[in-house]
PDB file of C-alpha atoms and ligand atoms in Angstrom:
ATOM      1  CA  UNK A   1      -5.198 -10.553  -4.294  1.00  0.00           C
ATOM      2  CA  UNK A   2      -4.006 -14.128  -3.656  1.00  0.00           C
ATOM      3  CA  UNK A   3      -1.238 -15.797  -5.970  1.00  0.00           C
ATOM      4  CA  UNK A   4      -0.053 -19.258  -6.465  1.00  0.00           C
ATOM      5  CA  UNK A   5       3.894 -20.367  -7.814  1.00  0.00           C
ATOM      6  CA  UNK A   6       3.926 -23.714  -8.903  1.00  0.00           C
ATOM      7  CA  UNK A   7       7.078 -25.386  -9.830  1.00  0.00           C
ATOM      8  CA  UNK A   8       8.833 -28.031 -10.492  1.00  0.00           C
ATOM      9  CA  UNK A   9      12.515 -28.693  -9.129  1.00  0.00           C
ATOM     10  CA  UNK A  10      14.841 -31.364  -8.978  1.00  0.00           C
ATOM     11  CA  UNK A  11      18.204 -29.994  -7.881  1.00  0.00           C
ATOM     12  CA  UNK A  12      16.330 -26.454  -6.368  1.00  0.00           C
ATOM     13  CA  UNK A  13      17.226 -23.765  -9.078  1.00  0.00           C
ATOM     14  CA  UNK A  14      13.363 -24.020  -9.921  1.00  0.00           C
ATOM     15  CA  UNK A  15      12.255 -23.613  -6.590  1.00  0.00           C
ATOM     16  CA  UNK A  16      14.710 -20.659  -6.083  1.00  0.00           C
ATOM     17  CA  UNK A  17      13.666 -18.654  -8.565  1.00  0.00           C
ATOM     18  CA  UNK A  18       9.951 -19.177  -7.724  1.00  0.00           C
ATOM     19  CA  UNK A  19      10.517 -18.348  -4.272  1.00  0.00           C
ATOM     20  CA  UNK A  20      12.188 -14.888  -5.472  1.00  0.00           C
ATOM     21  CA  UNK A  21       9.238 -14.370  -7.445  1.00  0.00           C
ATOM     22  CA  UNK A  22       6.774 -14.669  -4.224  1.00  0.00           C
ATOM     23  CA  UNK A  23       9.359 -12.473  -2.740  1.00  0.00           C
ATOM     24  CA  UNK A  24       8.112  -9.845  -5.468  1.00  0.00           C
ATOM     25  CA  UNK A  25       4.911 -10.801  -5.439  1.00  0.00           C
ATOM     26  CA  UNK A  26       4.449 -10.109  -1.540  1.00  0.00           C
ATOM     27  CA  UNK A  27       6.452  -6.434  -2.066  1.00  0.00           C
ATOM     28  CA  UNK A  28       3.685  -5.145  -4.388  1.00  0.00           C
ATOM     29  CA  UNK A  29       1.382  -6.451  -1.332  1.00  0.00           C
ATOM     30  CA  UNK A  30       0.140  -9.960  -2.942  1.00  0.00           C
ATOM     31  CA  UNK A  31      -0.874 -12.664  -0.498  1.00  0.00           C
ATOM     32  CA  UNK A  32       1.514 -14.579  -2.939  1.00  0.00           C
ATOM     33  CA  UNK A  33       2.962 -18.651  -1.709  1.00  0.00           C
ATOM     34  CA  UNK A  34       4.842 -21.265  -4.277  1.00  0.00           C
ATOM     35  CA  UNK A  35       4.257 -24.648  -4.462  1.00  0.00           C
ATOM     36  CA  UNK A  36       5.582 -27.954  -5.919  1.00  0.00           C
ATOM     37  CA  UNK A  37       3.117 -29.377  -8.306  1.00  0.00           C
ATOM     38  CA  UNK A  38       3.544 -32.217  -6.078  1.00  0.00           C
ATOM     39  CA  UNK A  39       2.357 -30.674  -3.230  1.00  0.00           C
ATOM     40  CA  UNK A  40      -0.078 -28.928  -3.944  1.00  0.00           C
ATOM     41  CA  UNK A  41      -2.576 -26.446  -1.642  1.00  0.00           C
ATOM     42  CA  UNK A  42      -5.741 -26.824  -4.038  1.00  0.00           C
ATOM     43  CA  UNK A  43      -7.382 -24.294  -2.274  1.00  0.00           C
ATOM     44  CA  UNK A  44      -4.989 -21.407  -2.130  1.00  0.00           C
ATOM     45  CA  UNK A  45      -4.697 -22.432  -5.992  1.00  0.00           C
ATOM     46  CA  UNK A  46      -8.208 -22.274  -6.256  1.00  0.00           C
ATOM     47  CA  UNK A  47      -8.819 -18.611  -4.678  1.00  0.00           C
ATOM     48  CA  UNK A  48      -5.793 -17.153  -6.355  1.00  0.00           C
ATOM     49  CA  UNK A  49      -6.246 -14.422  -9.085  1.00  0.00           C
ATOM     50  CA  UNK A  50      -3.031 -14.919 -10.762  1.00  0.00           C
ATOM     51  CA  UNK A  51      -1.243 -18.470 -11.514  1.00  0.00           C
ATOM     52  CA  UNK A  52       2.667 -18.533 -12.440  1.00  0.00           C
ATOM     53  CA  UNK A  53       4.330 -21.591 -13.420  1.00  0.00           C
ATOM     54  CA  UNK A  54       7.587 -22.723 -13.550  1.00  0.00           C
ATOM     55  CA  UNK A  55       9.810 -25.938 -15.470  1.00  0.00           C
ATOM     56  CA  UNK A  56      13.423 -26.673 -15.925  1.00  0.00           C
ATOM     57  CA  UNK A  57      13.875 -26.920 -19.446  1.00  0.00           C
ATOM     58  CA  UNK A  58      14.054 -30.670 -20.150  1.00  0.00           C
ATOM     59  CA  UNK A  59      15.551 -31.611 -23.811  1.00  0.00           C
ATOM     60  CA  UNK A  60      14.623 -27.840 -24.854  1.00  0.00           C
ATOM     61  CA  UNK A  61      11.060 -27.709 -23.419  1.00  0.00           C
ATOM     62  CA  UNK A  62       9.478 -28.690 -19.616  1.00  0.00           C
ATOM     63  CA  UNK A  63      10.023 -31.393 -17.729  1.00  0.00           C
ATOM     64  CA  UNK A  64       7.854 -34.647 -18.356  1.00  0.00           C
ATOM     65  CA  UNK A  65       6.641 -34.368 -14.676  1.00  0.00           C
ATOM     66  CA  UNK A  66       5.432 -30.391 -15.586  1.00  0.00           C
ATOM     67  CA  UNK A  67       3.926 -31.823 -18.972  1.00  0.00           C
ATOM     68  CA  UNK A  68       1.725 -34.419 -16.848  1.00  0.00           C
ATOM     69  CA  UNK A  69       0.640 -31.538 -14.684  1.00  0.00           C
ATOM     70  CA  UNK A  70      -0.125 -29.129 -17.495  1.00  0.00           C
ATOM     71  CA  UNK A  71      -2.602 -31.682 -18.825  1.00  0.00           C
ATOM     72  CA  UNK A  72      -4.679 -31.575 -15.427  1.00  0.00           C
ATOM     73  CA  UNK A  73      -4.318 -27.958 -15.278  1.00  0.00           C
ATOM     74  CA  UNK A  74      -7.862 -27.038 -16.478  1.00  0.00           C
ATOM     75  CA  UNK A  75      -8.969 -29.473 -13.414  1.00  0.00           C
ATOM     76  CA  UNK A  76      -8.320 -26.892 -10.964  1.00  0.00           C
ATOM     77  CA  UNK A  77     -10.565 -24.455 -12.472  1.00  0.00           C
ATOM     78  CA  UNK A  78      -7.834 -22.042 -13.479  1.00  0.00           C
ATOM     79  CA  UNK A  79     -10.338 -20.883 -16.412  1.00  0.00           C
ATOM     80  CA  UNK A  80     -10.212 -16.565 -16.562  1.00  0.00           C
ATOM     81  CA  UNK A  81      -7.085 -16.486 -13.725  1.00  0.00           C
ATOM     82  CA  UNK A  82      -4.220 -14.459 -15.292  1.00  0.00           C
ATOM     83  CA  UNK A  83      -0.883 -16.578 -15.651  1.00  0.00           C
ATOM     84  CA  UNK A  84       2.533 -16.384 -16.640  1.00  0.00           C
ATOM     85  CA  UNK A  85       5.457 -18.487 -16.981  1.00  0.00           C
ATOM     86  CA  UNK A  86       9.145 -19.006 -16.424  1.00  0.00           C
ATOM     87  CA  UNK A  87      12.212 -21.673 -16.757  1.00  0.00           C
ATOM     88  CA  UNK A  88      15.675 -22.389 -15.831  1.00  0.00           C
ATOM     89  CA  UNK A  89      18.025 -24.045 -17.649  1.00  0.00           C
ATOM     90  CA  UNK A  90      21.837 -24.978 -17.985  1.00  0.00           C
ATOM     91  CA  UNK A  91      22.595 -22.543 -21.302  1.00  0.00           C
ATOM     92  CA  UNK A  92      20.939 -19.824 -22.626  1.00  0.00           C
ATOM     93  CA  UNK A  93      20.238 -21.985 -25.778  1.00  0.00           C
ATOM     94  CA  UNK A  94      19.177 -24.433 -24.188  1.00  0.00           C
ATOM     95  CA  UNK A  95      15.148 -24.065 -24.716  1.00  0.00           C
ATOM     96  CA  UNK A  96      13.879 -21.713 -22.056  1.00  0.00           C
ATOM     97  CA  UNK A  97      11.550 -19.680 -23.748  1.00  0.00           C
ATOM     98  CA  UNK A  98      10.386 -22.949 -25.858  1.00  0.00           C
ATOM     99  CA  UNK A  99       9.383 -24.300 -22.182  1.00  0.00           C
ATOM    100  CA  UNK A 100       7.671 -21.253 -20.851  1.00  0.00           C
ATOM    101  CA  UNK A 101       5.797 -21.378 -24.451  1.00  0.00           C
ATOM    102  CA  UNK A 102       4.368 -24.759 -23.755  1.00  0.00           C
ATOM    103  CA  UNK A 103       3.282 -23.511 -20.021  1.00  0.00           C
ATOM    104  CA  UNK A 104       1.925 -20.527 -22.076  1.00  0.00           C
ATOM    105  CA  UNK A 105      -0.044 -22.799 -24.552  1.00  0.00           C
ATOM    106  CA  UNK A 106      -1.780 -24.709 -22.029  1.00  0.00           C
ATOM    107  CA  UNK A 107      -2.987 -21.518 -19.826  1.00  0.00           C
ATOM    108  CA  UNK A 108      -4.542 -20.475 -23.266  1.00  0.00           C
ATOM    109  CA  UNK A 109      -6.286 -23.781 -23.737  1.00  0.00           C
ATOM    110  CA  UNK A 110      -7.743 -23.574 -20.261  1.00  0.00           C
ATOM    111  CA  UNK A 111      -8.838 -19.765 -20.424  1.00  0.00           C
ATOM    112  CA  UNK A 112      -6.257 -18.222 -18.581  1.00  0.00           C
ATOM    113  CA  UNK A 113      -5.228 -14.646 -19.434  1.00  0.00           C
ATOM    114  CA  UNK A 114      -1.418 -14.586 -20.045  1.00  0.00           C
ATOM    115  CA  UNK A 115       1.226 -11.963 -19.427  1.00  0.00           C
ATOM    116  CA  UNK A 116       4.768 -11.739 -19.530  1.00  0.00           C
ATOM    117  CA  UNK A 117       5.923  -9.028 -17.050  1.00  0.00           C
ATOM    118  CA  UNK A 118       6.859  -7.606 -20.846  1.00  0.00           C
ATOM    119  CA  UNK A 119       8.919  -4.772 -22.733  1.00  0.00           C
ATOM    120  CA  UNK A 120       6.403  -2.227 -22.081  1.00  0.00           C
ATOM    121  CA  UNK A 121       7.533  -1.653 -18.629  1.00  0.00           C
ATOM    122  CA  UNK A 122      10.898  -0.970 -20.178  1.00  0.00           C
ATOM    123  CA  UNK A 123      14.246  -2.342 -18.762  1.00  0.00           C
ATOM    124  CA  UNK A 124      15.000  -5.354 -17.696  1.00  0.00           C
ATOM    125  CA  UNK A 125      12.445  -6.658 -20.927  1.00  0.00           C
ATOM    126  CA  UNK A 126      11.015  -9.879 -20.375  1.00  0.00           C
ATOM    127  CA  UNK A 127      10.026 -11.227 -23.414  1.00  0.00           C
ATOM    128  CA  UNK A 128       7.910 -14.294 -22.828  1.00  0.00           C
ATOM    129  CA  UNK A 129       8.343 -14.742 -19.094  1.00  0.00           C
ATOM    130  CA  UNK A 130      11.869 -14.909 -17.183  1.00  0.00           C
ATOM    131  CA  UNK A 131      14.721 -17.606 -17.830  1.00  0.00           C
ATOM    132  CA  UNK A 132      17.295 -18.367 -15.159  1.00  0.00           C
ATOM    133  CA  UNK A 133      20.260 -19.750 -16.879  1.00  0.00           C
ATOM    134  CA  UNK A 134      22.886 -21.790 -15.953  1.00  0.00           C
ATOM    135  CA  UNK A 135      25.476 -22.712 -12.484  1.00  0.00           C
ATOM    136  CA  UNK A 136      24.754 -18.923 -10.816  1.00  0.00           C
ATOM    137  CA  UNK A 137      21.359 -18.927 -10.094  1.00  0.00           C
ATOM    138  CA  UNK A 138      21.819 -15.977  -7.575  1.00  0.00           C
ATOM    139  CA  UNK A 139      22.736 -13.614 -10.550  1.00  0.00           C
ATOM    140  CA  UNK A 140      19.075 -13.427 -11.954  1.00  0.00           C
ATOM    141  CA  UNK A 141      17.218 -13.390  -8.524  1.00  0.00           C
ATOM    142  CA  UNK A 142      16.354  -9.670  -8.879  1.00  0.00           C
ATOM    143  CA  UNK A 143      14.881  -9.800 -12.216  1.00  0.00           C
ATOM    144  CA  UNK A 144      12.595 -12.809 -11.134  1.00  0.00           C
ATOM    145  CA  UNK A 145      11.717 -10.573  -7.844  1.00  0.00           C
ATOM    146  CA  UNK A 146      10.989  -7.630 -10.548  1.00  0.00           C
ATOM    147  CA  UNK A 147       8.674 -10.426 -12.801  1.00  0.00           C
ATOM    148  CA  UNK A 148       6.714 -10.941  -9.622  1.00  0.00           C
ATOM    149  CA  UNK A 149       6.376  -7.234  -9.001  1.00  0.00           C
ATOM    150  CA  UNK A 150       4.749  -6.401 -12.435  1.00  0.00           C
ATOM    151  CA  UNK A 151       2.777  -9.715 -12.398  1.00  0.00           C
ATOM    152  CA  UNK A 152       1.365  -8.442  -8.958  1.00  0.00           C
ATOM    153  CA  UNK A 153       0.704  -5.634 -10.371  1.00  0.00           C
ATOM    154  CA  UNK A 154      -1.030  -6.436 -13.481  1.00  0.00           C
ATOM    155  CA  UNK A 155      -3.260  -8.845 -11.330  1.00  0.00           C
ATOM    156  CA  UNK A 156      -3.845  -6.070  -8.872  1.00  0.00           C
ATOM    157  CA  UNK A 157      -5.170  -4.041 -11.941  1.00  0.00           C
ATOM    158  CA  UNK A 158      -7.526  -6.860 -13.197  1.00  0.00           C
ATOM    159  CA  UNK A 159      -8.916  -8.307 -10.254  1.00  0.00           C
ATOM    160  CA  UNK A 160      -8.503  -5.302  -7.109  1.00  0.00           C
TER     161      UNK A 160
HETATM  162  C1  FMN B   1      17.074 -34.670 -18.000  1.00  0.00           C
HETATM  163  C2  FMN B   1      17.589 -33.259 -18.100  1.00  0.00           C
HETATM  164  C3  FMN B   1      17.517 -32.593 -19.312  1.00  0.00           C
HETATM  165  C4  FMN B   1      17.978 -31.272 -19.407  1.00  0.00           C
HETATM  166  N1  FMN B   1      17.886 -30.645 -20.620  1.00  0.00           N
HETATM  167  C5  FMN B   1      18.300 -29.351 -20.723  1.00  0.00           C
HETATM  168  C6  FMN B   1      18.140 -28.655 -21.966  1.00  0.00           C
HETATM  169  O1  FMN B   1      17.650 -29.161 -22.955  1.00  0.00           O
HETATM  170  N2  FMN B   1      18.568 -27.357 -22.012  1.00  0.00           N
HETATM  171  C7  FMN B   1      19.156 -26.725 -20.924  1.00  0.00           C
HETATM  172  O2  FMN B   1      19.536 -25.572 -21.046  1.00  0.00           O
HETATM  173  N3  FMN B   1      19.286 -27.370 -19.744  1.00  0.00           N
HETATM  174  C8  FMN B   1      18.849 -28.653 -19.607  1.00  0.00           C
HETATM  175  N4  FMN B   1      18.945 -29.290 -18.384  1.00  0.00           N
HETATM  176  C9  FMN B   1      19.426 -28.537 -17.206  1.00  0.00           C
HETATM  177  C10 FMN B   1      18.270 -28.043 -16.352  1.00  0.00           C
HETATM  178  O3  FMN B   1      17.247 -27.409 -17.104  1.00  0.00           O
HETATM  179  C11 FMN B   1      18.754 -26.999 -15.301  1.00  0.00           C
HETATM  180  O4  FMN B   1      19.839 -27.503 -14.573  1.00  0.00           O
HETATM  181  C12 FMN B   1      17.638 -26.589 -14.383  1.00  0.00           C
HETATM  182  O5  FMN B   1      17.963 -25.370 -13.746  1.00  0.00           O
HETATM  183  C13 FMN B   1      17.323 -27.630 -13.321  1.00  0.00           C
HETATM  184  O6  FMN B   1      16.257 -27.172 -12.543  1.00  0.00           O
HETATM  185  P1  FMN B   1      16.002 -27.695 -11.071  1.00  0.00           P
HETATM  186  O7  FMN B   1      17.244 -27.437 -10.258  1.00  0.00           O
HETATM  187  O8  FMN B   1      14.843 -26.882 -10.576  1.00  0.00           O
HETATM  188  O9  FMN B   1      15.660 -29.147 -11.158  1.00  0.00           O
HETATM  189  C14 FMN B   1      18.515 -30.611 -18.279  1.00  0.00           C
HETATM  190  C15 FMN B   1      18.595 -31.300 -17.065  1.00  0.00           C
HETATM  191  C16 FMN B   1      18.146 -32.606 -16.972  1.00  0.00           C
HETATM  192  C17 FMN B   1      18.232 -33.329 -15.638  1.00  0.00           C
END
């Protein structure tokens, strides 16, 4: 089962966190790799099962740069791919889970099936999809490792 991370980062708390999640990803034995949404590898994207994107939160939702991307999303055939979402951000008021709901909204307009790595699976609960929050990134690696696990997993499930 192949898996693509796209994120974007400007000061690399982003990019962190999505690299812990391919960390996770590649434990429960995904062919998982992140990306930049500006640099793109189209056709890993393409042959990838499950799709999980990532934003700072910007103003209490994503980035303008994620928001552009978002609305070309459906262009790379992501229609029926099972996707999830996660932020960062400086507080933990700060709009996090408003910015993974926009990511959310937008896999739902193109067909995607969304999960959140969720309460089900008991503790840590992940509501909506994982928020890194504020100056000490490191302290929420291994719950973004975890999200990557169960999204693995739950792609493993659908698609194996
Ligand atoms: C223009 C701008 C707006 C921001 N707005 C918020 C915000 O509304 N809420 C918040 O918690 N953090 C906000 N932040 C902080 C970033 O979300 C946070 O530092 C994030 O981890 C940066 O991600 P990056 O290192 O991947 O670029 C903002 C940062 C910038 C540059």
């Amino acid at each position: 089962m192949n898996a693509s991370v796209l994120y974007f980062s400007q000061t690399g708390n982003t990019k962190t966190m999505a690299e812990s999640i391919v960390q996770g990803m590649q434990e429960a034995k995904a062919e998982a790799r992140a990306f930049s949404i500006e640099a793109l590898d189209e056709e890993w994207l393409r042959n990838s099962d499950c799709v999980i994107i990532g934003t700072p939160t910007y103003y209490a939702d994503v980035s303008g740069k994620m928001k552009l991307f978002l609305e070309s999303l459906s262009a790379y055939k992501v229609a029926g791919k099972l996707g999830g979402a996660f932020a960062t951000a400086q507080y933990i008021h700060g709009g996090g889970d408003i910015a993974i709901q926009t990511i959310l909204r937008h896999m739902l307009v193109c067909g995607m099936a969304v999960y959140s790595g969720g309460g089900a699976q008991g503790k840590p609960v992940i509501h909506l999809g994982p928020v890194a929050v504020g100056q000490d990134i490191d302290a929420d690696r291994q719950l973004f490792r975890l999200y990557g696990q169960r999204m693995a997993d739950k792609a493993k499930m659908l698609f194996a």
